[in-house]
mmCIF file of C-alpha atoms in Angstrom:
data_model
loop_
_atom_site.group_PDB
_atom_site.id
_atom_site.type_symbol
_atom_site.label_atom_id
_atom_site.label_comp_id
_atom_site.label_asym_id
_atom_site.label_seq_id
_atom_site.Cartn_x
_atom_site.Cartn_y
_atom_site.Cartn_z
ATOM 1 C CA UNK A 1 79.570 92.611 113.706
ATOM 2 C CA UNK A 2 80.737 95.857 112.135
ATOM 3 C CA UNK A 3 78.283 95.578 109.201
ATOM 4 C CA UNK A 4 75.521 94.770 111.585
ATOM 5 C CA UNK A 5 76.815 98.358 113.827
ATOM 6 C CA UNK A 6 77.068 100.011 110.374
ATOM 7 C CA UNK A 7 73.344 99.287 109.997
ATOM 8 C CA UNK A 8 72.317 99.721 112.663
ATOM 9 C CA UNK A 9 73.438 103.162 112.445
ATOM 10 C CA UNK A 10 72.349 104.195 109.488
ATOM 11 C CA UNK A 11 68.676 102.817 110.333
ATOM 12 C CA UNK A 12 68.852 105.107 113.253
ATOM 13 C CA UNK A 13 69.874 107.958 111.467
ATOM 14 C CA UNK A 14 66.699 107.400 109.058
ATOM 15 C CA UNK A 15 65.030 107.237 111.902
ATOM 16 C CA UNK A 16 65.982 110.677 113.371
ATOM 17 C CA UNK A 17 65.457 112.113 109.987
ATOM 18 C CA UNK A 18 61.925 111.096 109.954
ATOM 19 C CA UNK A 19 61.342 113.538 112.957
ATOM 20 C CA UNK A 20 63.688 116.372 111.742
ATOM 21 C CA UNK A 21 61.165 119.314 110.598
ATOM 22 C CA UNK A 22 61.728 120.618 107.136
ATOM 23 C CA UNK A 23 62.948 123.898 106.981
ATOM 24 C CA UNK A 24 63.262 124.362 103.116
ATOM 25 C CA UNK A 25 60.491 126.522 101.787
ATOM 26 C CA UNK A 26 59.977 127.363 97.908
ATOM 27 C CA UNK A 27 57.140 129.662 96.279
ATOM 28 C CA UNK A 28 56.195 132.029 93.519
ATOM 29 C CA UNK A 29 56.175 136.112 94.202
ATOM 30 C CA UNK A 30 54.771 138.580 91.914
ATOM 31 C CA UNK A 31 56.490 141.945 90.559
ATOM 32 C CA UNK A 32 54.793 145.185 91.752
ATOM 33 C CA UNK A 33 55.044 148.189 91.485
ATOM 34 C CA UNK A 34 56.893 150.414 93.604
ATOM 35 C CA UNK A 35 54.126 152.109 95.524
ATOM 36 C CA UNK A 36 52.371 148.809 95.710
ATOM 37 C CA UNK A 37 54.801 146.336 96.753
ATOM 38 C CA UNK A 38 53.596 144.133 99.656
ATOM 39 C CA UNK A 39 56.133 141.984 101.417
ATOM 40 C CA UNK A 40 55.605 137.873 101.529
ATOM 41 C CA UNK A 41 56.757 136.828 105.078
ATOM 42 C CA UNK A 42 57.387 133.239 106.483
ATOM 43 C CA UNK A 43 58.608 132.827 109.681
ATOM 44 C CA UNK A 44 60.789 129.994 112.075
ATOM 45 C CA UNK A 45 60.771 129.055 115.386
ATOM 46 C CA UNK A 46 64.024 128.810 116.803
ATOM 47 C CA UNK A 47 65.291 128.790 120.207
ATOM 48 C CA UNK A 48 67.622 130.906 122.335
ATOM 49 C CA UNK A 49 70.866 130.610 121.794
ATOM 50 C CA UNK A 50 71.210 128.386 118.552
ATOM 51 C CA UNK A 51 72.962 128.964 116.049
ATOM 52 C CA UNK A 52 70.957 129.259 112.672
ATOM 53 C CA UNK A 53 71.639 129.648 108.710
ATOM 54 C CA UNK A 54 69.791 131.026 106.454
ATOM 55 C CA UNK A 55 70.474 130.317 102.877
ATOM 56 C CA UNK A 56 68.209 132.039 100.004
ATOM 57 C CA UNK A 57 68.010 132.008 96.074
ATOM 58 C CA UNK A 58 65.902 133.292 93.816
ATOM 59 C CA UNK A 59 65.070 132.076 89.882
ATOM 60 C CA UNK A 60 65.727 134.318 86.823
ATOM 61 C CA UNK A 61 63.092 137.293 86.143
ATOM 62 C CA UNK A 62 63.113 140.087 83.789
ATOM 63 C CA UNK A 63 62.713 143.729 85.054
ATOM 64 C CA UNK A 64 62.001 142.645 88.665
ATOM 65 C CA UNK A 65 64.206 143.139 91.652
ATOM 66 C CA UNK A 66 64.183 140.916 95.145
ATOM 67 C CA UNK A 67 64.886 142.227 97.899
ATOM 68 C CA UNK A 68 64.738 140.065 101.945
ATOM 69 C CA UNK A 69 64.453 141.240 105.115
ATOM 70 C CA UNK A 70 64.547 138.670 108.326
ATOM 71 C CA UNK A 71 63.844 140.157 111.193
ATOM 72 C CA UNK A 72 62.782 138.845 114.827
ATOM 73 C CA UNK A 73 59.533 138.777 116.575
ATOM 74 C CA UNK A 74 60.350 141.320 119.368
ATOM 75 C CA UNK A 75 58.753 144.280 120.008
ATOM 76 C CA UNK A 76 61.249 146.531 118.339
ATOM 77 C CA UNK A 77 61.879 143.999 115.249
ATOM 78 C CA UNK A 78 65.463 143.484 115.076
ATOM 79 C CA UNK A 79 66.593 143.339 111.997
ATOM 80 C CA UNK A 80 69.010 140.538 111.545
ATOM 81 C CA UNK A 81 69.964 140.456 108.042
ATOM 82 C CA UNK A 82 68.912 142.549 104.800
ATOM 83 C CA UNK A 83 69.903 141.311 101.034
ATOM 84 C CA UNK A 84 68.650 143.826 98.170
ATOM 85 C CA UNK A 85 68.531 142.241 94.067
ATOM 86 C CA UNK A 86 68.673 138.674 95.233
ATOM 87 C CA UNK A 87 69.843 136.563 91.952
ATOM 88 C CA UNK A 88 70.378 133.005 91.236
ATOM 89 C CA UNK A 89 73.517 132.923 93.487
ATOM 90 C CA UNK A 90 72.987 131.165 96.950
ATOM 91 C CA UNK A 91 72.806 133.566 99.492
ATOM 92 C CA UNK A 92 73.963 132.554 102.563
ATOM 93 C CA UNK A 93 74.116 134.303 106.091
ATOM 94 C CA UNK A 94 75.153 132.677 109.376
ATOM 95 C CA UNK A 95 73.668 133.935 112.822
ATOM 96 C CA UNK A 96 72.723 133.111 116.538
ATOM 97 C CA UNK A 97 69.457 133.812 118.015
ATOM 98 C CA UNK A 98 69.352 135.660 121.288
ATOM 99 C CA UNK A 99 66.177 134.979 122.549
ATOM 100 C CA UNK A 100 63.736 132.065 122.018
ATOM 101 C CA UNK A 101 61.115 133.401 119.249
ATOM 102 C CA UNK A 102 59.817 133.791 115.390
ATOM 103 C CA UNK A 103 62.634 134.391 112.946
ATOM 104 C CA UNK A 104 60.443 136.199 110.190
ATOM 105 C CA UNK A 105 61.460 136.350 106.324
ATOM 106 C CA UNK A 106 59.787 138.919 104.487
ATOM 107 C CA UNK A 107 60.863 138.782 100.736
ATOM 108 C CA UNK A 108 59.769 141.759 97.681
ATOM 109 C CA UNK A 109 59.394 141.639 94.460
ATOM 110 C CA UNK A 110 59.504 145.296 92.767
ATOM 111 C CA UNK A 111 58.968 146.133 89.105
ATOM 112 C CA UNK A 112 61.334 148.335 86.923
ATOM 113 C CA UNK A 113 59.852 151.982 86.709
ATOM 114 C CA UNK A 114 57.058 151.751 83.873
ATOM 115 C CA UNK A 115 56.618 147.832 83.862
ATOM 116 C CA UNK A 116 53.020 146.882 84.858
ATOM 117 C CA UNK A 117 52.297 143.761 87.131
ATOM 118 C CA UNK A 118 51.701 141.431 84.746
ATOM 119 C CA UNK A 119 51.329 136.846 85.339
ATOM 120 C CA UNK A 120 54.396 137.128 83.362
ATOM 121 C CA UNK A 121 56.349 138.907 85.605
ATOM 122 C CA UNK A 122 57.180 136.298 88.839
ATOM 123 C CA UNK A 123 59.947 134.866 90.562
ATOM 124 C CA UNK A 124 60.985 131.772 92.190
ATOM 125 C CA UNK A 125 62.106 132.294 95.928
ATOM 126 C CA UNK A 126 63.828 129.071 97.477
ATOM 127 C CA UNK A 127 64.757 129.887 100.948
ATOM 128 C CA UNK A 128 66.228 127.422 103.735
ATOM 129 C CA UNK A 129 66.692 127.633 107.466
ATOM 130 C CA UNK A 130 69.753 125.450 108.753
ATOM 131 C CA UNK A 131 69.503 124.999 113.189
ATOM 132 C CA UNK A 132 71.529 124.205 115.323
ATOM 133 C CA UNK A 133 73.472 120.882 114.466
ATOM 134 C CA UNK A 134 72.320 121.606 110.537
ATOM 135 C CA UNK A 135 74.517 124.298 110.379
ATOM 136 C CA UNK A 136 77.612 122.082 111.451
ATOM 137 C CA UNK A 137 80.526 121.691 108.886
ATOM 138 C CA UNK A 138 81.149 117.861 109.895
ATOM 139 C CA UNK A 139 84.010 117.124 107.095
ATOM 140 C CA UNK A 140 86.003 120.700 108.540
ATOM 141 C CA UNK A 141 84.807 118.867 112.181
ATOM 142 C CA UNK A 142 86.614 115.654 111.169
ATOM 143 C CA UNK A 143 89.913 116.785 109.675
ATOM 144 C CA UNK A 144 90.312 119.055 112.610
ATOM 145 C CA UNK A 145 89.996 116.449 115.478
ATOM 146 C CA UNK A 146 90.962 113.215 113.302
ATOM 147 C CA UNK A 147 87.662 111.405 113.085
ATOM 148 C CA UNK A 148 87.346 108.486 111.857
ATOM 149 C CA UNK A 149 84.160 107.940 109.367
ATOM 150 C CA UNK A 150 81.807 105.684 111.905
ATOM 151 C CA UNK A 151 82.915 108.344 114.758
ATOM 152 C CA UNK A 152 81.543 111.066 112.610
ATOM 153 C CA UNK A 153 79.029 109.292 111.898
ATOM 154 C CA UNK A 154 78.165 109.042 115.972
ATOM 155 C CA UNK A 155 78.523 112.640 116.461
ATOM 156 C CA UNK A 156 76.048 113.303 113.746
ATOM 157 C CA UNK A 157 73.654 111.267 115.614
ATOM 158 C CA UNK A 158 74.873 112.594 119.064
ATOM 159 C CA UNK A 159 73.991 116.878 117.786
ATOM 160 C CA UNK A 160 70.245 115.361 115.878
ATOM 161 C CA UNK A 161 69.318 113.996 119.362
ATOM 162 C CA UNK A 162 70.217 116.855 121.242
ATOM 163 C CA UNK A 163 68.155 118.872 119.090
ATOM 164 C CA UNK A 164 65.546 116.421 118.760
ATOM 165 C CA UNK A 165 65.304 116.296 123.100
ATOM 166 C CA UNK A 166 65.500 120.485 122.725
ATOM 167 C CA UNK A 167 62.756 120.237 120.404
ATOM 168 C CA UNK A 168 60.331 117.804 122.695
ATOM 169 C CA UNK A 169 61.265 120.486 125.587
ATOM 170 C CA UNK A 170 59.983 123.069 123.902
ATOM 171 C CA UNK A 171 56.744 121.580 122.623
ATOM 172 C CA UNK A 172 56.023 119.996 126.208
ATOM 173 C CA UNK A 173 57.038 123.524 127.444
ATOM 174 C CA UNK A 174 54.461 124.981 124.929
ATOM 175 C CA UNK A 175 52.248 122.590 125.536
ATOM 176 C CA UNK A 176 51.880 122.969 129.390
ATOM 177 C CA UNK A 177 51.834 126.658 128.826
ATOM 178 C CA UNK A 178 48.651 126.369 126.757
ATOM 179 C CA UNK A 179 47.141 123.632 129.545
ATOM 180 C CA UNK A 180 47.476 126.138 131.977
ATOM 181 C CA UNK A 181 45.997 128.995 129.520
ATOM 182 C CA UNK A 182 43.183 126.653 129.336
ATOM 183 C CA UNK A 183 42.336 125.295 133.182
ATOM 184 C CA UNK A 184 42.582 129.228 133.765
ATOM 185 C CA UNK A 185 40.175 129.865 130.671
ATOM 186 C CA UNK A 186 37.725 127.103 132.196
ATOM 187 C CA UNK A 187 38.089 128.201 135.913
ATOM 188 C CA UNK A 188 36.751 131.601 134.742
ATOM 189 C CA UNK A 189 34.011 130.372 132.507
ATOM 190 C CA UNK A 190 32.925 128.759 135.569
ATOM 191 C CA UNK A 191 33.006 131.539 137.573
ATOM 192 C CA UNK A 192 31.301 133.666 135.052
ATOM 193 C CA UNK A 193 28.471 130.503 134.848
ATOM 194 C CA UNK A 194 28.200 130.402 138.203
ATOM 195 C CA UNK A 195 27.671 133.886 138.449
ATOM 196 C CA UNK A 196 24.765 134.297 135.607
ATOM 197 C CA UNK A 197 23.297 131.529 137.715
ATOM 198 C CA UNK A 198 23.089 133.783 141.103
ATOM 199 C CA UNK A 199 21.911 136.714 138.931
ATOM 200 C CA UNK A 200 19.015 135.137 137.528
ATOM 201 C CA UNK A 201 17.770 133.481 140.608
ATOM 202 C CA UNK A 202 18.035 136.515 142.217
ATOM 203 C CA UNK A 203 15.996 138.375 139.440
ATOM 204 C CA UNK A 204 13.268 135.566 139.265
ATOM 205 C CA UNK A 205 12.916 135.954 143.046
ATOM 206 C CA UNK A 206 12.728 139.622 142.957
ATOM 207 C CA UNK A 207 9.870 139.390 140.218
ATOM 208 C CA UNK A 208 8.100 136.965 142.208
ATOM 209 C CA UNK A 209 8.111 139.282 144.724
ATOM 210 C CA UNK A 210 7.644 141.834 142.569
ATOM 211 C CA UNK A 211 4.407 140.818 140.713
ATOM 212 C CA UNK A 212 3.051 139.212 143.736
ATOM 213 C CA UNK A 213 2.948 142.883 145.718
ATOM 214 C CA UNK A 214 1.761 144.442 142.212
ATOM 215 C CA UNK A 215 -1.451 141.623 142.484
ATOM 216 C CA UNK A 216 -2.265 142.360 145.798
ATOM 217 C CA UNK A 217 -2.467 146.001 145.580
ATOM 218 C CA UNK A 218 -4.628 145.360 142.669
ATOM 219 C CA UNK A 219 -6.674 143.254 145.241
ATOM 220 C CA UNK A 220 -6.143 140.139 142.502
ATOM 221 C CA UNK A 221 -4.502 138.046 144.954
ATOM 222 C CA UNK A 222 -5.129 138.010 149.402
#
């Protein structure tokens, strides 16, 4: 019976992973110049209120320096954390987001003074979000309240499902948000339809009017 609970979790857990969203993102960026250096941004959703890790490393590169900026998506553009010469050490920077919106990465790459942009000159950039029950430390979790391996095991499942039911809220959230955007889009191409409709009628029946005066002055028409 235990071996058939055992599977049972781990089948669910497989399950749960299948929805998770992956956050791990990994790309080239050329060295520039100074003067010409033009940033490469990704961003993240993430909602209020989570906590979120961000963990960064970049490959080995002659004569080019990486620098990161994250910032929000607020109208002043908080700046949440800033890392200048990135190197093949893991970066890592723990936060908590205050308001539900874009967390936006903007990464570098800037040539010694007199190196040239050249295809020789890139870096790789391997950056990873961790939210919300990613960023827990479940072996610290377990030696601190005694948990035994199935019960750790249970509150790994319990966190992925709370974040799996906060991520359905938001998308139905979103979702309704842009039904409404649309009904409201429709209702006033309607209107506008309707209106064209009332316009032209009245101009046809103004030019029948019209022309049928402009005859009978013209003594074409009684």
């Amino acid at each position: 019976m235990a071996r058939l609970y055992s599977s049972a979790c781990v089948a669910l857990i497989a399950l749960i992973t299948l929805f998770q969203t992956a956050q791990a993102v990994k790309f080239d960026i050329a060295g520039q110049t100074a003067a010409d250096a033009l940033p490469v941004c990704i961003s993240h959703y993430i909602d209020s209120d989570v906590d979120f890790v961000v963990k960064v490393r970049v490959g080995p590169g002659p004569h080019q320096k990486v620098g990161l900026e994250i910032t929000d998506d607020s109208e002043h553009l908080n700046q949440i954390w800033k890392k200048d010469g990135l190197t093949e050490e893991l970066q890592r920077g723990s936060f908590k987001s205050h308001y539900a919106g874009d967390v936006v990465a903007c990464f570098t790459n800037v040539l010694t003074e007199g190196y040239q942009p050249d295809p020789r000159y890139t870096r790789t950039v391997d950056i990873d979000f961790d939210i919300g029950s990613e960023t827990i430390d479940y072996q610290k979790l377990a030696e601190a309240e005694k948990l035994k391996p199935m019960e750790v095991e249970l509150r790994k499942l319990e966190d992925m499902v709370k974040d799996i039911v906060d991520n359905m809220e938001h998308l139905q959230a979103r979702e309704e948000k842009m039904r409404n955007t649309n009904e409201s889009t429709n209702a006033r191409v309607q209107w506008f339809s309707t209106l064209t409709m009332v316009i032209l009628v009245t101009l046809g029946v103004w030019q029948i009017f019209y022309l049928k005066r402009f005859f009978r002055k013209k003594r074409l028409i009684d």
